[in-house]
CSV table of C-alpha atoms and ligand atoms in Angstrom, one decimal:
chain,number,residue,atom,x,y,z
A,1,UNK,CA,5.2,2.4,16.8
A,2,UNK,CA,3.8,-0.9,15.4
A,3,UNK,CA,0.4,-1.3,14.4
A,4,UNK,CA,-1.2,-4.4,13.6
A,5,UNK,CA,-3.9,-4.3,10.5
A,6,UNK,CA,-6.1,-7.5,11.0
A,7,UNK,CA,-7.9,-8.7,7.7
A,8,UNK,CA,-6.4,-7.6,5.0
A,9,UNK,CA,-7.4,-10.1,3.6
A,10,UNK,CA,-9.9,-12.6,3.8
A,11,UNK,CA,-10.1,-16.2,4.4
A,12,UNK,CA,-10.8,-17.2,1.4
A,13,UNK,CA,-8.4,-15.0,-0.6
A,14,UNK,CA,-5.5,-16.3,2.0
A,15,UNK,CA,-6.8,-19.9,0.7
A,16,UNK,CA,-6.6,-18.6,-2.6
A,17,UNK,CA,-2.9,-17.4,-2.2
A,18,UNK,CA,-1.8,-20.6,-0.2
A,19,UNK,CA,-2.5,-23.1,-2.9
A,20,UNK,CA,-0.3,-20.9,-5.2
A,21,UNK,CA,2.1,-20.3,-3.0
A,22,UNK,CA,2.5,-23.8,-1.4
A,23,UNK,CA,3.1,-25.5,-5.1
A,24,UNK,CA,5.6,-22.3,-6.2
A,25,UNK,CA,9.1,-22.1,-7.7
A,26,UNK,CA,10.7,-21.1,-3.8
A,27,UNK,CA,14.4,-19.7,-4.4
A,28,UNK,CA,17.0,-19.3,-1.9
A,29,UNK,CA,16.4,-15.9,0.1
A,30,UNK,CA,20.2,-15.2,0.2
A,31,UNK,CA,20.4,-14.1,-2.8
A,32,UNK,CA,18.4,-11.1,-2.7
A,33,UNK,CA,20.3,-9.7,0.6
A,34,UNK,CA,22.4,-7.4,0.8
A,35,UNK,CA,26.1,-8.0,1.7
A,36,UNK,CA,25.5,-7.8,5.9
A,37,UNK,CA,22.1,-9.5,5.5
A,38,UNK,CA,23.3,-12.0,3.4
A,39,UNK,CA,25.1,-13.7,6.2
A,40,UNK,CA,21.9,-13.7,8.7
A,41,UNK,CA,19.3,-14.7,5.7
A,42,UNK,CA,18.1,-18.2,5.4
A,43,UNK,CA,15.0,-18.0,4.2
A,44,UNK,CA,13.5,-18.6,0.8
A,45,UNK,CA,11.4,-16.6,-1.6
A,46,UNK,CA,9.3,-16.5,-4.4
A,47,UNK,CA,11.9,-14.6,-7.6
A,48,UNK,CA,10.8,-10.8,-8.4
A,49,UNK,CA,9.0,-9.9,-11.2
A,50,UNK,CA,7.7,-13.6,-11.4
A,51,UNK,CA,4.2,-14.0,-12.6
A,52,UNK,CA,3.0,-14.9,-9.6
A,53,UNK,CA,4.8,-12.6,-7.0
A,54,UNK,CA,3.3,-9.6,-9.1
A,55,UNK,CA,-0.1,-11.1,-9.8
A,56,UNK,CA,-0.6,-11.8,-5.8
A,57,UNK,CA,1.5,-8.6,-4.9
A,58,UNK,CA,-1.1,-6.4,-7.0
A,59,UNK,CA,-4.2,-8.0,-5.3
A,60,UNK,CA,-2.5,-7.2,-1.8
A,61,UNK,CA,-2.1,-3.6,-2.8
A,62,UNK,CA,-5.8,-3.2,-3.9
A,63,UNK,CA,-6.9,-4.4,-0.8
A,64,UNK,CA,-4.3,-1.8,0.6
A,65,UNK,CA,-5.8,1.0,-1.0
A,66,UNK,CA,-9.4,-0.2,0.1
A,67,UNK,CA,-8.0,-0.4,3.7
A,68,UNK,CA,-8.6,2.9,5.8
A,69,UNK,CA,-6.4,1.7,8.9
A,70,UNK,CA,-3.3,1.1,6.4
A,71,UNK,CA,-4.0,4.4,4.6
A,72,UNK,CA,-4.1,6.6,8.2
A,73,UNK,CA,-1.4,4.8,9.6
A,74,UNK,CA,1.1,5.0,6.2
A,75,UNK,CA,0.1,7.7,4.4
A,76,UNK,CA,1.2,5.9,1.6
A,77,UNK,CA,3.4,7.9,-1.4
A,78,UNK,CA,5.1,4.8,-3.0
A,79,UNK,CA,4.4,0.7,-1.8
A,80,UNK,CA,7.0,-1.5,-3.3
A,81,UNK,CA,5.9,-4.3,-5.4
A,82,UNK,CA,4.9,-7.2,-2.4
A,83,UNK,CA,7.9,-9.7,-1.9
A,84,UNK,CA,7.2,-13.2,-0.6
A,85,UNK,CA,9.2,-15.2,1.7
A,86,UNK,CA,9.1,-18.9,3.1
A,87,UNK,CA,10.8,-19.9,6.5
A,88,UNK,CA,11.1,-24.0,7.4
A,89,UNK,CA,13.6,-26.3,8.3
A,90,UNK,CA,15.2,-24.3,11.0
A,91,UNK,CA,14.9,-20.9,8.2
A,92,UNK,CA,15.3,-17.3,10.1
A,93,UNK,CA,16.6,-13.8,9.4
A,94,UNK,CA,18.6,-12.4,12.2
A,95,UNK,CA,19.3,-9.3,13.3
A,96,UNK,CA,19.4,-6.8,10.7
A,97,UNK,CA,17.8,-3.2,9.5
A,98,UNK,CA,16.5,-2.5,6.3
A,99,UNK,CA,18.1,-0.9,3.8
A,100,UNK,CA,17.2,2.6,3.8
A,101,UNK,CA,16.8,3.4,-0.6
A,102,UNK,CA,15.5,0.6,-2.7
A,103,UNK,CA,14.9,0.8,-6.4
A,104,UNK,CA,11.7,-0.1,-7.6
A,105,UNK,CA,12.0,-2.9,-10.0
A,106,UNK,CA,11.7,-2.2,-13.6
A,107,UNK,CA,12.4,1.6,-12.9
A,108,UNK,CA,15.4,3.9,-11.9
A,109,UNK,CA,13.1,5.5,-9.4
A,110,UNK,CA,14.4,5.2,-6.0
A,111,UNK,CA,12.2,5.1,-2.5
A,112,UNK,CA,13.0,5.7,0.7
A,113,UNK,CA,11.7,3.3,3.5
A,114,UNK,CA,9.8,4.9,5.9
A,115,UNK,CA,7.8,1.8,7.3
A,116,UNK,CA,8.1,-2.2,6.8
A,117,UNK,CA,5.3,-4.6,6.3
A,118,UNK,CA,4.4,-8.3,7.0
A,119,UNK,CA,1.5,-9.5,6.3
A,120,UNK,CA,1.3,-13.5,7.7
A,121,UNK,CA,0.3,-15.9,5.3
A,122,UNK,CA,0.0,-18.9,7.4
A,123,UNK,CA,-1.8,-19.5,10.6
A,124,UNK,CA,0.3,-19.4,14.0
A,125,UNK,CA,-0.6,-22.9,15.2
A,126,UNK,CA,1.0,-24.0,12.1
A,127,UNK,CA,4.7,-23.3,12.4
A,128,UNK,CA,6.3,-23.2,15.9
A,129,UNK,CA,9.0,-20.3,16.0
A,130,UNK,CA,9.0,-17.6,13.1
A,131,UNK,CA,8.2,-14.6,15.2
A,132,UNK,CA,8.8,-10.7,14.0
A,133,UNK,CA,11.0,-9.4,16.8
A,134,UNK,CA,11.2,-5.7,16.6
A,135,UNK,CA,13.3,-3.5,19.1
A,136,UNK,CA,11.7,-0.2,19.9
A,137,UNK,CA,11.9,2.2,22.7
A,138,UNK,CA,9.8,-0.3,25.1
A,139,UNK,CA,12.1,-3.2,24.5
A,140,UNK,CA,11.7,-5.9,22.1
A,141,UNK,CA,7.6,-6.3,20.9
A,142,UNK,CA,7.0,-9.8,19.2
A,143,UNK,CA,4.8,-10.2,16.7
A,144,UNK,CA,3.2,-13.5,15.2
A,145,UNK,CA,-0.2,-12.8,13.3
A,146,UNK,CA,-3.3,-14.9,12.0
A,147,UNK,CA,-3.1,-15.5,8.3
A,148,UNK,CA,-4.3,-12.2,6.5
A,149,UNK,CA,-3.5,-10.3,9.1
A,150,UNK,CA,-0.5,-7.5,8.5
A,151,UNK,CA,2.0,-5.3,10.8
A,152,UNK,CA,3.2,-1.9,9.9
A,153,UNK,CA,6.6,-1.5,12.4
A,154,UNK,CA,9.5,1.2,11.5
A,155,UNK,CA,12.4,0.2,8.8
A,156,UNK,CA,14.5,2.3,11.0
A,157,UNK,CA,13.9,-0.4,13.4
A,158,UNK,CA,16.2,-3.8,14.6
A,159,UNK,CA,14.4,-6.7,13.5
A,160,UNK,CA,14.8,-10.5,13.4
A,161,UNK,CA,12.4,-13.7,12.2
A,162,UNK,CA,13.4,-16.5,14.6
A,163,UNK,CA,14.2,-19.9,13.7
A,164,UNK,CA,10.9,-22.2,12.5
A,165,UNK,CA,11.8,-25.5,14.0
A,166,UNK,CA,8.2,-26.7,12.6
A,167,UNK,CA,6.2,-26.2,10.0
A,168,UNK,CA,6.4,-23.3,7.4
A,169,UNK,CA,5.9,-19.7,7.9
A,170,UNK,CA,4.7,-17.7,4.3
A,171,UNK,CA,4.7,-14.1,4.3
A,172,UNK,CA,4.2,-11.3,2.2
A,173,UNK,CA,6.9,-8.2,3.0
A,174,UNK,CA,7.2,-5.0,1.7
A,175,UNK,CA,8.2,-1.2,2.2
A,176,UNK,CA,6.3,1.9,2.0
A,177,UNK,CA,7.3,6.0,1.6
A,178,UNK,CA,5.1,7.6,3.4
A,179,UNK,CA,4.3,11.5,2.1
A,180,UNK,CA,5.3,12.1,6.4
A,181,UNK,CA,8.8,10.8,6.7
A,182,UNK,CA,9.1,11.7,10.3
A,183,UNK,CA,7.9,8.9,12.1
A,184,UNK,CA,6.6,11.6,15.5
A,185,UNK,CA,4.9,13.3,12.9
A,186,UNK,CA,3.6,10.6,11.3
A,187,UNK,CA,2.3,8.9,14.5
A,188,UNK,CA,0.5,11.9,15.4
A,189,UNK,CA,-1.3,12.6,12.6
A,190,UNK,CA,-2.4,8.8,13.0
A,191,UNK,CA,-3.6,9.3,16.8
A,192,UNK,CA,-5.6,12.3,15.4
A,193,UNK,CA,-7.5,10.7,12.7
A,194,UNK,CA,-8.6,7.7,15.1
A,195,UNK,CA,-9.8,9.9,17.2
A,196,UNK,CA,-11.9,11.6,14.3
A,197,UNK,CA,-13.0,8.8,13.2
A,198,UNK,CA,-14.7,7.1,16.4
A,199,UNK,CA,-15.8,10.6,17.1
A,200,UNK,CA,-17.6,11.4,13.8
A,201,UNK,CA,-20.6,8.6,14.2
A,202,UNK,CA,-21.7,10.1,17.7
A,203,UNK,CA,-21.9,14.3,16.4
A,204,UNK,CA,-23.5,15.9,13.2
A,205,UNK,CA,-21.7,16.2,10.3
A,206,UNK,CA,-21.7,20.0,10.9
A,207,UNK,CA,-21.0,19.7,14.4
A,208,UNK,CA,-18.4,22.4,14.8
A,209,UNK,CA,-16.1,20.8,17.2
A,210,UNK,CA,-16.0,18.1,14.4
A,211,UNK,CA,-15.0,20.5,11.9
A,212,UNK,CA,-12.3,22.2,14.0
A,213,UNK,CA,-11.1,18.3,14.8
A,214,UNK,CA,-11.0,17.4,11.2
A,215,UNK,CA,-9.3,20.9,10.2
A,216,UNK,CA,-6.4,20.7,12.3
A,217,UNK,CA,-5.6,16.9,10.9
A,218,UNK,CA,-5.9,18.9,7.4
A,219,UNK,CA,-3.7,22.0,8.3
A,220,UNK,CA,-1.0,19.1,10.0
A,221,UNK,CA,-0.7,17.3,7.3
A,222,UNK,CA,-0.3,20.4,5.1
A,223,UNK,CA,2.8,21.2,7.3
A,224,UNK,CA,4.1,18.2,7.1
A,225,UNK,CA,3.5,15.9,3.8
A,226,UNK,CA,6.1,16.0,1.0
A,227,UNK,CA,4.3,15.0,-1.5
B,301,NI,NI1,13.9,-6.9,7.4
């Protein structure tokens, strides 16, 4: 399943992040692949751990945190730090899946990757190309956002960036463990809380088909987080 999560952030922090980002120190995106990707990479992105990869990458994850959508759909247990990427000049990734255990930088603590993120960094009428393909069970969904925008899709999942044949396309990516690692189960628990949550507004708080609603989510996610 891919959801989209539309302002993450706001215009004016995108505006904020673009006039950092668009003066940066951009390395070659090869480097960081592994040995399949390496070959479909051309990209380029801003070097882990610099100063301005984590300062940005921490305010994306507070806005994360303060982000109900994101925290229903993800049930987040560990977010990796937030990566940054550049595609111009013909740049793509092809067809590839995520690897499925990264280590988290400046740690020997390992994550799984249950679900992959990109939130868009530049607005779609200013590259032409650069869209998130993602094959799922429906066929291939495309995906090209507004800046601050952000889509949550499956790392289990085939997925591509096609060429940008103008303009530039910034991005942040990153991977989350969710406590549910079973994407069913996790998409479940997901269609339950929405349904919670436009319900809630139109009932009492103690209205008791409201409680039962709200119980089961609790009892499901009992069964199935590994916390
Ligand atoms: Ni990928």
């Amino acid at each position: 399943m891919l959801i989209a999560i539309d302002h993450v952030l706001t215009a004016a922090q995108v505006a904020q992040f673009r006039a950092q980002l668009d003066s940066a120190d951009w390395h070659d995106g090869a480097r960081t692949a592994g040995t399949l990707a390496k070959t479909v990479k051309r990209n380029q992105q801003l070097p882990d751990g610099s100063e301005l990869a984590v300062r940005l990458g921490r305010q994306i994850l507070q806005r994360l945190a303060a982000t109900p959508l994101f925290v229903s759909a993800a049930l987040p247990r560990t977010i990796y730090p937030p990566k940054f990427n550049r595609y111009a000049d013909g740049g793509e990734y092809g067809a590839h899946v995520d690897s499925a255990l990264m280590v988290l930088p400046d740690s020997s603590q390992q994550m799984r990757t249950d679900l992959s993120a990109t939130l868009f960094l530049a607005e779609p009428e200013d590259y032409d190309g650069g869209v998130l393909e993602v094959d799922g069970p429906f066929g291939v969904q495309q995906v090209k956002l507004a800046a601050g925008d952000m889509v949550l899709y499956p790392s289990s999942s085939l997925h591509r960036v096609t060429p940008v044949t103008r303009g530039a396309r910034l991005a942040s990516f990153f991977w989350i463990e969710s406590l549910v690692a079973d994407e069913t189960e996790r998409s479940l628990l997901f269609d339950l809380d929405q349904s919670v949550q436009r319900f809630t507004p139109l009932v009492a708080p103690d209205d008791a088909r409201l409680v039962q609603l709200s119980g089961v989510y609790h009892n499901l996610l009992r069964r199935w987080a590994r916390p």
